[in-house]
PDB file of C-alpha atoms in Angstrom:
ATOM      1  CA  GLY A  70     -11.856 -11.100  11.191  1.00 74.00           C
ATOM      2  CA  THR A  71     -14.155  -8.030  11.495  1.00 87.00           C
ATOM      3  CA  ARG A  72     -12.120  -5.515  10.290  1.00 92.00           C
ATOM      4  CA  ILE A  73     -11.758  -4.131   6.708  1.00 92.00           C
ATOM      5  CA  LEU A  74      -8.422  -2.206   5.379  1.00 94.00           C
ATOM      6  CA  VAL A  75      -9.055   0.886   2.602  1.00 92.00           C
ATOM      7  CA  THR A  76      -5.748   2.160   0.847  1.00 92.00           C
ATOM      8  CA  SER A  77      -4.642   4.385  -1.090  1.00 86.00           C
ATOM      9  CA  ILE A  78      -2.642   4.479  -4.181  1.00 87.00           C
ATOM     10  CA  PHE A  79      -1.756   8.279  -5.047  1.00 81.00           C
ATOM     11  CA  SER A  80      -0.691   9.170  -0.890  1.00 81.00           C
ATOM     12  CA  PRO A  81      -0.291   7.339   2.346  1.00 84.00           C
ATOM     13  CA  PHE A  82      -3.589   6.654   3.754  1.00 88.00           C
ATOM     14  CA  PHE A  83      -5.527   3.459   5.256  1.00 91.00           C
ATOM     15  CA  ASP A  84      -8.467   3.767   6.924  1.00 92.00           C
ATOM     16  CA  ILE A  85      -9.074   0.528   9.245  1.00 94.00           C
ATOM     17  CA  ILE A  86     -12.719  -0.256   9.450  1.00 95.00           C
ATOM     18  CA  ASP A  87     -15.554  -2.253  12.177  1.00 93.00           C
ATOM     19  CA  SER A  88     -17.191  -4.015   9.196  1.00 90.00           C
ATOM     20  CA  LYS A  89     -19.767  -4.716  11.876  1.00 90.00           C
ATOM     21  CA  ARG A  90     -20.487  -1.270  12.894  1.00 88.00           C
ATOM     22  CA  LEU A  91     -19.384   0.299  10.215  1.00 90.00           C
ATOM     23  CA  SER A  92     -16.412   2.752  12.219  1.00 92.00           C
ATOM     24  CA  ILE A  93     -13.587   4.069  11.628  1.00 93.00           C
ATOM     25  CA  ILE A  94     -10.625   2.319  14.455  1.00 91.00           C
ATOM     26  CA  LYS A  95      -7.509   4.498  12.593  1.00 90.00           C
ATOM     27  CA  ARG A  96      -7.187   6.073  10.282  1.00 87.00           C
ATOM     28  CA  SER A  97      -3.749   7.217   9.006  1.00 86.00           C
ATOM     29  CA  GLU A  98      -3.294   9.882   6.500  1.00 81.00           C
ATOM     30  CA  GLY A  99       0.217  10.867   5.027  1.00 75.00           C
ATOM     31  CA  TRP A 100      -0.064  13.493   2.945  1.00 69.00           C
ATOM     32  CA  ALA A 101      -2.635  14.912   1.265  1.00 62.00           C
ATOM     33  CA  PRO A 102      -1.919  13.876  -2.987  1.00 63.00           C
ATOM     34  CA  SER A 103      -1.152  16.804  -5.007  1.00 66.00           C
ATOM     35  CA  THR A 104      -3.631  17.566  -7.675  1.00 66.00           C
ATOM     36  CA  MET A 105      -4.473  19.848 -10.096  1.00 64.00           C
ATOM     37  CA  ASP A 106      -8.182  21.101 -11.519  1.00 65.00           C
ATOM     38  CA  SER A 107      -9.445  20.102 -14.459  1.00 66.00           C
ATOM     39  CA  ASP A 108      -8.826  22.940 -17.766  1.00 70.00           C
ATOM     40  CA  ASP A 109     -12.753  22.362 -18.876  1.00 71.00           C
ATOM     41  CA  PRO A 110     -15.395  23.748 -16.521  1.00 70.00           C
ATOM     42  CA  ASN A 111     -17.843  21.550 -17.733  1.00 72.00           C
ATOM     43  CA  VAL A 112     -15.653  18.270 -15.857  1.00 65.00           C
ATOM     44  CA  LEU A 113     -15.318  17.273 -12.704  1.00 59.00           C
ATOM     45  CA  THR A 114     -12.337  15.686 -11.951  1.00 64.00           C
ATOM     46  CA  THR A 115      -9.100  15.874 -11.141  1.00 66.00           C
ATOM     47  CA  ALA A 116      -5.463  15.187 -11.750  1.00 70.00           C
ATOM     48  CA  VAL A 117      -2.523  13.977 -10.462  1.00 69.00           C
ATOM     49  CA  LYS A 118       0.275  16.295 -10.602  1.00 71.00           C
ATOM     50  CA  GLU A 119       3.889  15.124 -11.569  1.00 74.00           C
ATOM     51  CA  ASP A 120       5.430  15.640  -8.555  1.00 73.00           C
ATOM     52  CA  ASN A 121       2.730  13.868  -6.718  1.00 77.00           C
ATOM     53  CA  ARG A 122       4.038  11.301  -4.549  1.00 83.00           C
ATOM     54  CA  PHE A 123       2.602   7.788  -4.537  1.00 88.00           C
ATOM     55  CA  GLY A 124       0.889   5.987  -0.897  1.00 91.00           C
ATOM     56  CA  TYR A 125       0.199   2.331  -0.478  1.00 94.00           C
ATOM     57  CA  ILE A 126       0.622   0.082  -4.023  1.00 95.00           C
ATOM     58  CA  SER A 127      -0.050  -2.541  -2.657  1.00 96.00           C
ATOM     59  CA  SER A 128      -1.208  -4.391   0.487  1.00 96.00           C
ATOM     60  CA  SER A 129      -2.166  -8.014   2.359  1.00 97.00           C
ATOM     61  CA  VAL A 130      -3.716  -8.939   5.241  1.00 96.00           C
ATOM     62  CA  THR A 131      -3.404 -11.934   7.703  1.00 95.00           C
ATOM     63  CA  ASP A 132      -5.815 -12.195  11.009  1.00 94.00           C
ATOM     64  CA  THR A 133      -2.965  -9.983  12.692  1.00 95.00           C
ATOM     65  CA  ASN A 134      -1.136  -8.280  10.488  1.00 96.00           C
ATOM     66  CA  ILE A 135      -1.517  -5.601   7.238  1.00 96.00           C
ATOM     67  CA  TYR A 136       1.284  -5.402   5.090  1.00 98.00           C
ATOM     68  CA  LEU A 137       1.332  -2.488   2.822  1.00 97.00           C
ATOM     69  CA  LEU A 138       3.845  -2.463   0.287  1.00 97.00           C
ATOM     70  CA  PHE A 139       5.337   1.765   0.079  1.00 96.00           C
ATOM     71  CA  SER A 140       6.571   3.864  -2.922  1.00 95.00           C
ATOM     72  CA  GLY A 141       6.826   6.943  -1.470  1.00 92.00           C
ATOM     73  CA  LYS A 142       8.391   8.129  -5.270  1.00 92.00           C
ATOM     74  CA  LYS A 143       6.672  10.701  -7.993  1.00 89.00           C
ATOM     75  CA  PHE A 144       5.616   9.700 -11.576  1.00 82.00           C
ATOM     76  CA  SER A 145       9.573   9.716 -12.692  1.00 83.00           C
ATOM     77  CA  GLU A 146      10.346   7.771 -10.428  1.00 90.00           C
ATOM     78  CA  ASN A 147       7.991   4.894 -11.177  1.00 87.00           C
ATOM     79  CA  PRO A 148       5.726   5.037  -7.628  1.00 92.00           C
ATOM     80  CA  TYR A 149       4.741   1.956  -9.156  1.00 93.00           C
ATOM     81  CA  SER A 150       7.287  -0.698  -7.680  1.00 96.00           C
ATOM     82  CA  SER A 151       9.035  -1.021  -4.634  1.00 97.00           C
ATOM     83  CA  SER A 152      10.683  -2.727  -1.852  1.00 97.00           C
ATOM     84  CA  ILE A 153      10.074  -1.030   0.872  1.00 97.00           C
ATOM     85  CA  ILE A 154       6.703  -2.677   3.026  1.00 98.00           C
ATOM     86  CA  HIS A 155       5.662  -1.190   5.892  1.00 97.00           C
ATOM     87  CA  VAL A 156       3.603  -3.976   8.997  1.00 97.00           C
ATOM     88  CA  LEU A 157       1.366  -3.195  11.195  1.00 96.00           C
ATOM     89  CA  ASP A 158      -1.065  -5.049  13.496  1.00 96.00           C
ATOM     90  CA  TRP A 159      -4.864  -4.193  13.359  1.00 94.00           C
ATOM     91  CA  GLU A 160      -5.371  -1.141  15.289  1.00 93.00           C
ATOM     92  CA  GLY A 161      -2.415   0.231  13.103  1.00 93.00           C
ATOM     93  CA  ASN A 162       0.531   0.131  15.129  1.00 95.00           C
ATOM     94  CA  LYS A 163       3.632  -0.457  13.517  1.00 95.00           C
ATOM     95  CA  ILE A 164       5.379  -3.266  14.238  1.00 96.00           C
ATOM     96  CA  GLU A 165       8.291  -2.954  11.359  1.00 96.00           C
ATOM     97  CA  GLN A 166       9.681  -2.431   7.668  1.00 97.00           C
ATOM     98  CA  LEU A 167      10.418  -5.147   5.758  1.00 97.00           C
ATOM     99  CA  ASN A 168      13.104  -3.678   2.623  1.00 97.00           C
ATOM    100  CA  LEU A 169      13.185  -6.160   0.025  1.00 97.00           C
ATOM    101  CA  ASP A 170      16.124  -6.787  -1.414  1.00 96.00           C
ATOM    102  CA  MET A 171      14.347  -6.135  -5.575  1.00 95.00           C
ATOM    103  CA  GLU A 172      11.320  -3.627  -6.282  1.00 96.00           C
ATOM    104  CA  VAL A 173       7.769  -5.319  -6.336  1.00 97.00           C
ATOM    105  CA  GLU A 174       4.767  -5.057  -7.273  1.00 96.00           C
ATOM    106  CA  SER A 175       2.431  -6.493  -5.796  1.00 97.00           C
ATOM    107  CA  ILE A 176       2.431  -8.252  -2.404  1.00 98.00           C
ATOM    108  CA  THR A 177       0.678 -11.409  -0.791  1.00 98.00           C
ATOM    109  CA  VAL A 178       1.648 -13.369   2.528  1.00 97.00           C
ATOM    110  CA  THR A 179      -0.031 -17.006   3.563  1.00 97.00           C
ATOM    111  CA  GLU A 180      -2.465 -16.407   5.942  1.00 95.00           C
ATOM    112  CA  ASP A 181       0.519 -17.944   9.040  1.00 96.00           C
ATOM    113  CA  ASN A 182       2.030 -15.056   8.259  1.00 95.00           C
ATOM    114  CA  GLN A 183       5.361 -16.754   7.124  1.00 96.00           C
ATOM    115  CA  THR A 184       5.290 -16.564   3.433  1.00 97.00           C
ATOM    116  CA  LEU A 185       5.688 -12.929   1.902  1.00 97.00           C
ATOM    117  CA  ILE A 186       4.762 -13.531  -1.886  1.00 98.00           C
ATOM    118  CA  ALA A 187       5.640 -11.020  -4.384  1.00 97.00           C
ATOM    119  CA  TYR A 188       4.721  -9.768  -7.860  1.00 97.00           C
ATOM    120  CA  PHE A 189       7.071  -7.903 -10.693  1.00 95.00           C
ATOM    121  CA  ASP A 190       7.289  -7.891 -14.678  1.00 92.00           C
ATOM    122  CA  ASP A 191       9.757  -6.738 -17.089  1.00 91.00           C
ATOM    123  CA  GLY A 192       8.809  -7.384 -19.900  1.00 91.00           C
ATOM    124  CA  LYS A 193       8.211 -11.441 -18.011  1.00 91.00           C
ATOM    125  CA  ALA A 194       5.638 -12.447 -14.867  1.00 88.00           C
ATOM    126  CA  ASN A 195       8.179 -12.865 -11.796  1.00 94.00           C
ATOM    127  CA  ILE A 196       6.815 -14.365  -9.135  1.00 96.00           C
ATOM    128  CA  LEU A 197       9.165 -14.539  -5.669  1.00 95.00           C
ATOM    129  CA  THR A 198       9.267 -15.726  -2.462  1.00 96.00           C
ATOM    130  CA  TYR A 199      10.399 -14.402   1.163  1.00 96.00           C
ATOM    131  CA  TRP A 200      10.250 -16.149   4.082  1.00 96.00           C
ATOM    132  CA  LEU A 201       9.494 -14.004   6.787  1.00 93.00           C
ATOM    133  CA  ASN A 202      10.865 -16.294  10.161  1.00 78.00           C
TER     134      ASN A 202
END
């Protein structure tokens, strides 16, 4: 389509952007990342604190829907996997929440919104298929 999705792993943030006008259609900011300044005054970086709760760790889009794998976990809780998927329309409205039967690290959805394919690594590459309708 003519829209672009931008997300953040460090907080539940997303922008939906009109790619022709380069303007924001919808912004959702959730909460700000919990960060600390660098100890070195010569370094311009900001580190994420251990208590930071992560945001959208993976996403997939179709012409009609946005699928966001939501973490909401701290570093100590393995924030890079989740079983919660937020499904939105391209206006940024929540359609539904999917709850998978196990935590995964990455998702993709087929163009027809019928099949969600998920990946997780437990020492082996695991690919799971979920039928959505």
